[in-house]
Amino acid sequence: MAQSARGSADFRARPFAVRESCEAERARIERLRVDDPIELQDIFNTSTALVDAAREGDVEELRRVVADAEEGELLRPFVLKAFLEVLKRASLELVRDFVHGGLPVEELEELSQSLHIVCEVTNRDNFSDAWRIVQLLSQGRLDINAPRSPDGWTPLCVACADACLPLVFKLIELEADPNVITRANMTPLALARERRDGDGEEQQEARGIISNMLRSYGAQENWKDALHRQKRPRAPKPAVPAGESVTVVGEDGTEIVSQTVSATHTRFAA
């Protein structure tokens, strides 16, 4: 009884922690399919409700589902899917719930590209939450320089390709490597300089600013030069040169990014 009580207390404190292997969970489901299909349906209903609440970004409903759940009712595939949904929404509040609720992000292969997902969805409206999610997940959990398996892109590559100036700045602050090399032998600097058909005036200007910023950190455009640079000590953080500046302001009014810009004054406010 005491052991059961301790297990229940741990589940309440860390509802998303992994407590059984994938094989053990599947075996449990198969036993219930035969022995207690009603209980099995309850488990699937609870797990499905978790995903639905995550997809809708409904913080109150997701917390209600978790509070009402019994140990064993939050199946791993559904928990992972729910977490990916809150990443795609760049919901800082819900990401915190999962991480502080015991989800071992750093141990699960299915979540190894969580940083890439957040960087892909970062925009003007969600930037304030998005970069804080990146910060949360990269602090002792995920490698900020982990390459994406299909193309070898790191989160910095994603931000550079999207010309997301403030995100590039924050990733560099989090010690993202400006000289990583992708499978196609591209570097962050090369990706930043590669214009896209949908680029507007702001994106075009941001590409120039990002390129100058990366160069100030020793970034190389050619992959051979980048490879050579990787073998040298990283350049210290440069001083902001004189000139006009771009400022990104968070929802709380604090300055997030300050960096030299050109005469058209690119702005990116969260």
PDB file of C-alpha atoms in Angstrom:
ATOM      1  CA  MET A   1       0.000   0.000   0.000  1.00  0.00           C
ATOM      2  CA  ALA A   2       2.809   2.373   0.962  1.00  0.00           C
ATOM      3  CA  GLN A   3       4.620   1.562  -2.281  1.00  0.00           C
ATOM      4  CA  SER A   4       1.437   2.248  -4.259  1.00  0.00           C
ATOM      5  CA  ALA A   5       1.014   5.589  -2.464  1.00  0.00           C
ATOM      6  CA  ARG A   6       4.610   6.563  -3.265  1.00  0.00           C
ATOM      7  CA  GLY A   7       4.079   5.620  -6.907  1.00  0.00           C
ATOM      8  CA  SER A   8       0.915   7.710  -7.064  1.00  0.00           C
ATOM      9  CA  ALA A   9       2.687  10.698  -5.491  1.00  0.00           C
ATOM     10  CA  ASP A  10       5.505  10.439  -8.013  1.00  0.00           C
ATOM     11  CA  PHE A  11       2.989  10.279 -10.867  1.00  0.00           C
ATOM     12  CA  ARG A  12       1.266  13.428  -9.607  1.00  0.00           C
ATOM     13  CA  ALA A  13       4.600  15.241  -9.403  1.00  0.00           C
ATOM     14  CA  ARG A  14       5.958  13.909 -12.720  1.00  0.00           C
ATOM     15  CA  PRO A  15       3.044  12.701 -14.853  1.00  0.00           C
ATOM     16  CA  PHE A  16       5.113  12.667 -18.074  1.00  0.00           C
ATOM     17  CA  ALA A  17       8.062  10.682 -16.728  1.00  0.00           C
ATOM     18  CA  VAL A  18       8.841   7.377 -18.458  1.00  0.00           C
ATOM     19  CA  ARG A  19       7.998   4.510 -16.106  1.00  0.00           C
ATOM     20  CA  GLU A  20       7.980   1.531 -18.432  1.00  0.00           C
ATOM     21  CA  SER A  21       9.681   0.551 -21.667  1.00  0.00           C
ATOM     22  CA  CYS A  22       7.875   0.675 -24.997  1.00  0.00           C
ATOM     23  CA  GLU A  23       7.779  -3.138 -24.998  1.00  0.00           C
ATOM     24  CA  ALA A  24       6.270  -3.273 -21.501  1.00  0.00           C
ATOM     25  CA  GLU A  25       3.654  -0.666 -22.407  1.00  0.00           C
ATOM     26  CA  ARG A  26       2.656  -2.571 -25.543  1.00  0.00           C
ATOM     27  CA  ALA A  27       2.444  -5.817 -23.577  1.00  0.00           C
ATOM     28  CA  ARG A  28       0.203  -4.119 -20.988  1.00  0.00           C
ATOM     29  CA  ILE A  29      -2.092  -2.842 -23.722  1.00  0.00           C
ATOM     30  CA  GLU A  30      -2.351  -6.322 -25.253  1.00  0.00           C
ATOM     31  CA  ARG A  31      -3.232  -7.836 -21.860  1.00  0.00           C
ATOM     32  CA  LEU A  32      -5.916  -5.236 -21.302  1.00  0.00           C
ATOM     33  CA  ARG A  33      -7.284  -5.830 -24.784  1.00  0.00           C
ATOM     34  CA  VAL A  34      -8.137  -9.342 -23.636  1.00  0.00           C
ATOM     35  CA  ASP A  35      -8.709  -8.918 -19.906  1.00  0.00           C
ATOM     36  CA  ASP A  36     -10.311  -5.483 -19.568  1.00  0.00           C
ATOM     37  CA  PRO A  37     -11.274  -3.729 -22.836  1.00  0.00           C
ATOM     38  CA  ILE A  38     -13.258  -1.117 -20.913  1.00  0.00           C
ATOM     39  CA  GLU A  39     -10.185  -0.003 -18.964  1.00  0.00           C
ATOM     40  CA  LEU A  40      -8.226   0.008 -22.198  1.00  0.00           C
ATOM     41  CA  GLN A  41     -10.814   2.307 -23.784  1.00  0.00           C
ATOM     42  CA  ASP A  42     -10.522   4.659 -20.806  1.00  0.00           C
ATOM     43  CA  ILE A  43      -6.751   4.764 -21.310  1.00  0.00           C
ATOM     44  CA  PHE A  44      -7.090   5.606 -24.989  1.00  0.00           C
ATOM     45  CA  ASN A  45      -9.735   8.238 -24.248  1.00  0.00           C
ATOM     46  CA  THR A  46      -7.456   9.953 -21.706  1.00  0.00           C
ATOM     47  CA  SER A  47      -4.415   9.827 -23.967  1.00  0.00           C
ATOM     48  CA  THR A  48      -6.419  11.148 -26.920  1.00  0.00           C
ATOM     49  CA  ALA A  49      -7.820  13.992 -24.812  1.00  0.00           C
ATOM     50  CA  LEU A  50      -4.245  14.974 -23.915  1.00  0.00           C
ATOM     51  CA  VAL A  51      -3.292  15.258 -27.590  1.00  0.00           C
ATOM     52  CA  ASP A  52      -6.458  17.182 -28.452  1.00  0.00           C
ATOM     53  CA  ALA A  53      -5.845  19.728 -25.691  1.00  0.00           C
ATOM     54  CA  ALA A  54      -2.217  20.137 -26.799  1.00  0.00           C
ATOM     55  CA  ARG A  55      -3.237  20.608 -30.426  1.00  0.00           C
ATOM     56  CA  GLU A  56      -5.686  23.336 -29.410  1.00  0.00           C
ATOM     57  CA  GLY A  57      -3.202  24.949 -27.068  1.00  0.00           C
ATOM     58  CA  ASP A  58      -5.810  24.683 -24.302  1.00  0.00           C
ATOM     59  CA  VAL A  59      -3.729  25.027 -21.131  1.00  0.00           C
ATOM     60  CA  GLU A  60      -6.658  24.643 -18.718  1.00  0.00           C
ATOM     61  CA  GLU A  61      -8.021  21.532 -20.459  1.00  0.00           C
ATOM     62  CA  LEU A  62      -4.612  19.866 -20.729  1.00  0.00           C
ATOM     63  CA  ARG A  63      -3.977  20.390 -17.032  1.00  0.00           C
ATOM     64  CA  ARG A  64      -7.435  19.014 -16.220  1.00  0.00           C
ATOM     65  CA  VAL A  65      -6.758  15.877 -18.288  1.00  0.00           C
ATOM     66  CA  VAL A  66      -3.453  15.322 -16.488  1.00  0.00           C
ATOM     67  CA  ALA A  67      -4.984  15.973 -13.060  1.00  0.00           C
ATOM     68  CA  ASP A  68      -7.775  13.451 -13.712  1.00  0.00           C
ATOM     69  CA  ALA A  69      -5.486  10.797 -15.209  1.00  0.00           C
ATOM     70  CA  GLU A  70      -4.424   7.695 -13.333  1.00  0.00           C
ATOM     71  CA  GLU A  71      -0.934   6.256 -13.535  1.00  0.00           C
ATOM     72  CA  GLY A  72      -0.597   4.305 -16.775  1.00  0.00           C
ATOM     73  CA  GLU A  73      -3.305   6.246 -18.623  1.00  0.00           C
ATOM     74  CA  LEU A  74      -0.924   8.601 -20.439  1.00  0.00           C
ATOM     75  CA  LEU A  75       0.555   6.367 -23.116  1.00  0.00           C
ATOM     76  CA  ARG A  76       4.014   7.265 -24.375  1.00  0.00           C
ATOM     77  CA  PRO A  77       3.159   7.718 -28.108  1.00  0.00           C
ATOM     78  CA  PHE A  78       0.350  10.100 -27.161  1.00  0.00           C
ATOM     79  CA  VAL A  79       2.526  12.052 -24.707  1.00  0.00           C
ATOM     80  CA  LEU A  80       5.198  12.484 -27.384  1.00  0.00           C
ATOM     81  CA  LYS A  81       2.619  13.556 -29.951  1.00  0.00           C
ATOM     82  CA  ALA A  82       1.127  16.054 -27.491  1.00  0.00           C
ATOM     83  CA  PHE A  83       4.562  17.511 -26.769  1.00  0.00           C
ATOM     84  CA  LEU A  84       5.290  17.911 -30.475  1.00  0.00           C
ATOM     85  CA  GLU A  85       1.974  19.719 -30.847  1.00  0.00           C
ATOM     86  CA  VAL A  86       2.841  22.267 -28.140  1.00  0.00           C
ATOM     87  CA  LEU A  87       6.256  22.764 -29.744  1.00  0.00           C
ATOM     88  CA  LYS A  88       4.588  23.560 -33.059  1.00  0.00           C
ATOM     89  CA  ARG A  89       2.419  26.104 -31.275  1.00  0.00           C
ATOM     90  CA  ALA A  90       5.492  27.559 -29.529  1.00  0.00           C
ATOM     91  CA  SER A  91       3.518  27.426 -26.278  1.00  0.00           C
ATOM     92  CA  LEU A  92       6.051  28.229 -23.574  1.00  0.00           C
ATOM     93  CA  GLU A  93       3.560  27.569 -20.772  1.00  0.00           C
ATOM     94  CA  LEU A  94       2.731  24.068 -22.000  1.00  0.00           C
ATOM     95  CA  VAL A  95       6.313  23.181 -22.874  1.00  0.00           C
ATOM     96  CA  ARG A  96       7.218  24.048 -19.290  1.00  0.00           C
ATOM     97  CA  ASP A  97       4.406  21.810 -18.044  1.00  0.00           C
ATOM     98  CA  PHE A  98       5.799  18.833 -19.957  1.00  0.00           C
ATOM     99  CA  VAL A  99       9.445  19.450 -19.050  1.00  0.00           C
ATOM    100  CA  HIS A 100       8.768  20.163 -15.382  1.00  0.00           C
ATOM    101  CA  GLY A 101       6.337  17.256 -15.419  1.00  0.00           C
ATOM    102  CA  GLY A 102       9.210  14.858 -15.967  1.00  0.00           C
ATOM    103  CA  LEU A 103       9.302  14.365 -19.738  1.00  0.00           C
ATOM    104  CA  PRO A 104      12.908  13.256 -20.411  1.00  0.00           C
ATOM    105  CA  VAL A 105      13.351  15.251 -23.601  1.00  0.00           C
ATOM    106  CA  GLU A 106      17.077  14.556 -23.762  1.00  0.00           C
ATOM    107  CA  GLU A 107      16.600  10.771 -23.561  1.00  0.00           C
ATOM    108  CA  LEU A 108      13.967  10.242 -26.253  1.00  0.00           C
ATOM    109  CA  GLU A 109      15.092   9.932 -29.866  1.00  0.00           C
ATOM    110  CA  GLU A 110      11.648  10.997 -31.053  1.00  0.00           C
ATOM    111  CA  LEU A 111      12.232  14.426 -29.482  1.00  0.00           C
ATOM    112  CA  SER A 112      15.831  14.925 -30.580  1.00  0.00           C
ATOM    113  CA  GLN A 113      14.817  17.578 -33.120  1.00  0.00           C
ATOM    114  CA  SER A 114      12.588  19.598 -30.809  1.00  0.00           C
ATOM    115  CA  LEU A 115      14.787  22.684 -31.136  1.00  0.00           C
ATOM    116  CA  HIS A 116      14.536  22.539 -34.929  1.00  0.00           C
ATOM    117  CA  ILE A 117      10.742  22.393 -34.731  1.00  0.00           C
ATOM    118  CA  VAL A 118      10.561  25.502 -32.561  1.00  0.00           C
ATOM    119  CA  CYS A 119      12.966  27.394 -34.826  1.00  0.00           C
ATOM    120  CA  GLU A 120      10.897  26.450 -37.878  1.00  0.00           C
ATOM    121  CA  VAL A 121       7.721  27.989 -36.440  1.00  0.00           C
ATOM    122  CA  THR A 122       9.288  31.107 -34.907  1.00  0.00           C
ATOM    123  CA  ASN A 123       7.794  34.336 -36.223  1.00  0.00           C
ATOM    124  CA  ARG A 124       7.142  37.928 -35.196  1.00  0.00           C
ATOM    125  CA  ASP A 125       4.112  37.032 -33.092  1.00  0.00           C
ATOM    126  CA  ASN A 126       5.522  34.125 -31.093  1.00  0.00           C
ATOM    127  CA  PHE A 127       9.203  35.091 -30.854  1.00  0.00           C
ATOM    128  CA  SER A 128       9.087  36.039 -27.167  1.00  0.00           C
ATOM    129  CA  ASP A 129       7.916  32.525 -26.219  1.00  0.00           C
ATOM    130  CA  ALA A 130       9.803  30.663 -28.938  1.00  0.00           C
ATOM    131  CA  TRP A 131      13.321  31.727 -28.000  1.00  0.00           C
ATOM    132  CA  ARG A 132      12.603  31.019 -24.339  1.00  0.00           C
ATOM    133  CA  ILE A 133      11.533  27.498 -25.298  1.00  0.00           C
ATOM    134  CA  VAL A 134      14.830  27.083 -27.140  1.00  0.00           C
ATOM    135  CA  GLN A 135      16.643  28.343 -24.052  1.00  0.00           C
ATOM    136  CA  LEU A 136      14.722  25.962 -21.764  1.00  0.00           C
ATOM    137  CA  LEU A 137      15.323  22.911 -23.944  1.00  0.00           C
ATOM    138  CA  SER A 138      18.989  23.649 -24.550  1.00  0.00           C
ATOM    139  CA  GLN A 139      19.935  24.115 -20.907  1.00  0.00           C
ATOM    140  CA  GLY A 140      21.310  20.706 -19.980  1.00  0.00           C
ATOM    141  CA  ARG A 141      18.794  18.898 -22.182  1.00  0.00           C
ATOM    142  CA  LEU A 142      19.262  19.145 -25.947  1.00  0.00           C
ATOM    143  CA  ASP A 143      22.427  20.009 -27.885  1.00  0.00           C
ATOM    144  CA  ILE A 144      22.043  23.407 -29.521  1.00  0.00           C
ATOM    145  CA  ASN A 145      24.326  22.163 -32.327  1.00  0.00           C
ATOM    146  CA  ALA A 146      22.628  18.824 -32.967  1.00  0.00           C
ATOM    147  CA  PRO A 147      22.230  18.239 -36.731  1.00  0.00           C
ATOM    148  CA  ARG A 148      18.865  17.329 -38.201  1.00  0.00           C
ATOM    149  CA  SER A 149      19.122  13.797 -39.587  1.00  0.00           C
ATOM    150  CA  PRO A 150      17.860  14.337 -43.161  1.00  0.00           C
ATOM    151  CA  ASP A 151      19.960  17.387 -44.072  1.00  0.00           C
ATOM    152  CA  GLY A 152      22.416  18.018 -41.247  1.00  0.00           C
ATOM    153  CA  TRP A 153      20.886  21.399 -40.412  1.00  0.00           C
ATOM    154  CA  THR A 154      21.251  22.739 -36.878  1.00  0.00           C
ATOM    155  CA  PRO A 155      18.736  25.148 -35.300  1.00  0.00           C
ATOM    156  CA  LEU A 156      21.028  28.014 -36.361  1.00  0.00           C
ATOM    157  CA  CYS A 157      20.823  26.842 -39.974  1.00  0.00           C
ATOM    158  CA  VAL A 158      17.020  26.976 -39.774  1.00  0.00           C
ATOM    159  CA  ALA A 159      17.058  30.510 -38.354  1.00  0.00           C
ATOM    160  CA  CYS A 160      19.581  31.713 -40.950  1.00  0.00           C
ATOM    161  CA  ALA A 161      17.664  30.229 -43.868  1.00  0.00           C
ATOM    162  CA  ASP A 162      14.487  31.909 -42.598  1.00  0.00           C
ATOM    163  CA  ALA A 163      16.337  35.226 -42.092  1.00  0.00           C
ATOM    164  CA  CYS A 164      15.077  35.391 -38.511  1.00  0.00           C
ATOM    165  CA  LEU A 165      17.517  37.966 -37.176  1.00  0.00           C
ATOM    166  CA  PRO A 166      16.603  37.967 -33.462  1.00  0.00           C
ATOM    167  CA  LEU A 167      16.522  34.163 -33.305  1.00  0.00           C
ATOM    168  CA  VAL A 168      19.974  33.981 -34.902  1.00  0.00           C
ATOM    169  CA  PHE A 169      21.198  36.418 -32.251  1.00  0.00           C
ATOM    170  CA  LYS A 170      19.742  34.358 -29.398  1.00  0.00           C
ATOM    171  CA  LEU A 171      21.118  31.086 -30.795  1.00  0.00           C
ATOM    172  CA  ILE A 172      24.592  32.602 -31.027  1.00  0.00           C
ATOM    173  CA  GLU A 173      24.220  33.727 -27.414  1.00  0.00           C
ATOM    174  CA  LEU A 174      23.352  30.121 -26.537  1.00  0.00           C
ATOM    175  CA  GLU A 175      26.672  29.124 -28.168  1.00  0.00           C
ATOM    176  CA  ALA A 176      25.382  27.806 -31.468  1.00  0.00           C
ATOM    177  CA  ASP A 177      28.306  27.009 -33.772  1.00  0.00           C
ATOM    178  CA  PRO A 178      28.409  29.492 -36.707  1.00  0.00           C
ATOM    179  CA  ASN A 179      30.596  27.124 -38.719  1.00  0.00           C
ATOM    180  CA  VAL A 180      28.574  23.929 -38.817  1.00  0.00           C
ATOM    181  CA  ILE A 181      28.460  22.192 -42.204  1.00  0.00           C
ATOM    182  CA  THR A 182      25.298  20.603 -43.595  1.00  0.00           C
ATOM    183  CA  ARG A 183      25.060  17.457 -45.709  1.00  0.00           C
ATOM    184  CA  ALA A 184      24.891  19.704 -48.789  1.00  0.00           C
ATOM    185  CA  ASN A 185      28.109  21.465 -47.695  1.00  0.00           C
ATOM    186  CA  MET A 186      26.286  24.644 -46.724  1.00  0.00           C
ATOM    187  CA  THR A 187      27.119  26.807 -43.721  1.00  0.00           C
ATOM    188  CA  PRO A 188      24.855  29.109 -41.683  1.00  0.00           C
ATOM    189  CA  LEU A 189      26.429  32.091 -43.439  1.00  0.00           C
ATOM    190  CA  ALA A 190      25.792  30.586 -46.872  1.00  0.00           C
ATOM    191  CA  LEU A 191      22.166  29.863 -45.918  1.00  0.00           C
ATOM    192  CA  ALA A 192      21.693  33.399 -44.617  1.00  0.00           C
ATOM    193  CA  ARG A 193      22.969  34.868 -47.883  1.00  0.00           C
ATOM    194  CA  GLU A 194      20.735  32.649 -50.042  1.00  0.00           C
ATOM    195  CA  ARG A 195      17.658  34.696 -50.863  1.00  0.00           C
ATOM    196  CA  ARG A 196      14.233  33.091 -51.154  1.00  0.00           C
ATOM    197  CA  ASP A 197      11.512  33.945 -53.631  1.00  0.00           C
ATOM    198  CA  GLY A 198       9.168  35.085 -50.857  1.00  0.00           C
ATOM    199  CA  ASP A 199      11.654  37.449 -49.219  1.00  0.00           C
ATOM    200  CA  GLY A 200      10.350  40.959 -48.672  1.00  0.00           C
ATOM    201  CA  GLU A 201      12.388  44.086 -48.027  1.00  0.00           C
ATOM    202  CA  GLU A 202      12.709  43.251 -44.322  1.00  0.00           C
ATOM    203  CA  GLN A 203      13.973  39.713 -44.978  1.00  0.00           C
ATOM    204  CA  GLN A 204      16.456  40.941 -47.566  1.00  0.00           C
ATOM    205  CA  GLU A 205      17.829  43.477 -45.145  1.00  0.00           C
ATOM    206  CA  ALA A 206      17.906  40.926 -42.327  1.00  0.00           C
ATOM    207  CA  ARG A 207      20.037  38.602 -44.448  1.00  0.00           C
ATOM    208  CA  GLY A 208      22.712  41.256 -44.718  1.00  0.00           C
ATOM    209  CA  ILE A 209      22.626  41.985 -41.003  1.00  0.00           C
ATOM    210  CA  ILE A 210      22.764  38.284 -40.125  1.00  0.00           C
ATOM    211  CA  SER A 211      25.701  37.790 -42.481  1.00  0.00           C
ATOM    212  CA  ASN A 212      27.647  40.612 -40.836  1.00  0.00           C
ATOM    213  CA  MET A 213      26.784  39.294 -37.379  1.00  0.00           C
ATOM    214  CA  LEU A 214      27.924  35.773 -38.239  1.00  0.00           C
ATOM    215  CA  ARG A 215      31.164  37.048 -39.732  1.00  0.00           C
ATOM    216  CA  SER A 216      31.865  38.935 -36.510  1.00  0.00           C
ATOM    217  CA  TYR A 217      31.769  35.544 -34.770  1.00  0.00           C
ATOM    218  CA  GLY A 218      34.169  34.031 -37.272  1.00  0.00           C
ATOM    219  CA  ALA A 219      31.605  32.392 -39.558  1.00  0.00           C
ATOM    220  CA  GLN A 220      32.785  31.284 -42.990  1.00  0.00           C
ATOM    221  CA  GLU A 221      30.653  30.979 -46.098  1.00  0.00           C
ATOM    222  CA  ASN A 222      32.640  28.221 -47.820  1.00  0.00           C
ATOM    223  CA  TRP A 223      32.454  24.829 -46.115  1.00  0.00           C
ATOM    224  CA  LYS A 224      36.196  24.187 -46.483  1.00  0.00           C
ATOM    225  CA  ASP A 225      36.973  27.460 -44.734  1.00  0.00           C
ATOM    226  CA  ALA A 226      34.394  26.632 -42.069  1.00  0.00           C
ATOM    227  CA  LEU A 227      36.004  23.241 -41.493  1.00  0.00           C
ATOM    228  CA  HIS A 228      39.367  24.912 -41.038  1.00  0.00           C
ATOM    229  CA  ARG A 229      37.832  27.507 -38.707  1.00  0.00           C
ATOM    230  CA  GLN A 230      36.291  24.793 -36.509  1.00  0.00           C
ATOM    231  CA  LYS A 231      39.794  23.759 -35.508  1.00  0.00           C
ATOM    232  CA  ARG A 232      40.567  27.219 -34.142  1.00  0.00           C
ATOM    233  CA  PRO A 233      39.384  28.750 -30.830  1.00  0.00           C
ATOM    234  CA  ARG A 234      36.056  30.523 -31.114  1.00  0.00           C
ATOM    235  CA  ALA A 235      36.218  34.301 -31.406  1.00  0.00           C
ATOM    236  CA  PRO A 236      35.092  36.245 -28.310  1.00  0.00           C
ATOM    237  CA  LYS A 237      31.790  38.083 -28.388  1.00  0.00           C
ATOM    238  CA  PRO A 238      32.408  41.256 -30.392  1.00  0.00           C
ATOM    239  CA  ALA A 239      31.417  44.693 -29.265  1.00  0.00           C
ATOM    240  CA  VAL A 240      28.417  46.216 -31.008  1.00  0.00           C
ATOM    241  CA  PRO A 241      29.822  48.643 -33.552  1.00  0.00           C
ATOM    242  CA  ALA A 242      28.671  52.207 -33.828  1.00  0.00           C
ATOM    243  CA  GLY A 243      25.652  52.892 -36.001  1.00  0.00           C
ATOM    244  CA  GLU A 244      21.914  52.419 -36.011  1.00  0.00           C
ATOM    245  CA  SER A 245      20.491  49.495 -34.069  1.00  0.00           C
ATOM    246  CA  VAL A 246      17.727  46.930 -34.275  1.00  0.00           C
ATOM    247  CA  THR A 247      15.901  46.245 -31.040  1.00  0.00           C
ATOM    248  CA  VAL A 248      13.620  43.317 -30.266  1.00  0.00           C
ATOM    249  CA  VAL A 249      11.381  43.931 -27.285  1.00  0.00           C
ATOM    250  CA  GLY A 250       9.660  41.190 -25.301  1.00  0.00           C
ATOM    251  CA  GLU A 251       6.118  41.300 -24.051  1.00  0.00           C
ATOM    252  CA  ASP A 252       7.382  42.495 -20.673  1.00  0.00           C
ATOM    253  CA  GLY A 253       9.023  45.492 -22.318  1.00  0.00           C
ATOM    254  CA  THR A 254      12.590  44.288 -21.851  1.00  0.00           C
ATOM    255  CA  GLU A 255      15.104  44.525 -24.667  1.00  0.00           C
ATOM    256  CA  ILE A 256      15.901  41.155 -26.210  1.00  0.00           C
ATOM    257  CA  VAL A 257      18.180  41.995 -29.119  1.00  0.00           C
ATOM    258  CA  SER A 258      20.319  44.999 -29.969  1.00  0.00           C
ATOM    259  CA  GLN A 259      22.464  44.799 -33.103  1.00  0.00           C
ATOM    260  CA  THR A 260      23.709  47.110 -35.839  1.00  0.00           C
ATOM    261  CA  VAL A 261      21.337  47.507 -38.784  1.00  0.00           C
ATOM    262  CA  SER A 262      21.211  49.392 -42.038  1.00  0.00           C
ATOM    263  CA  ALA A 263      19.427  52.610 -42.848  1.00  0.00           C
ATOM    264  CA  THR A 264      15.996  51.032 -43.275  1.00  0.00           C
ATOM    265  CA  HIS A 265      15.833  50.115 -39.572  1.00  0.00           C
ATOM    266  CA  THR A 266      14.667  46.522 -39.598  1.00  0.00           C
ATOM    267  CA  ARG A 267      12.541  45.818 -36.514  1.00  0.00           C
ATOM    268  CA  PHE A 268      11.334  42.498 -35.103  1.00  0.00           C
ATOM    269  CA  ALA A 269       9.243  42.936 -31.957  1.00  0.00           C
ATOM    270  CA  ALA A 270       7.696  40.019 -30.112  1.00  0.00           C
TER     271      ALA A 270
END
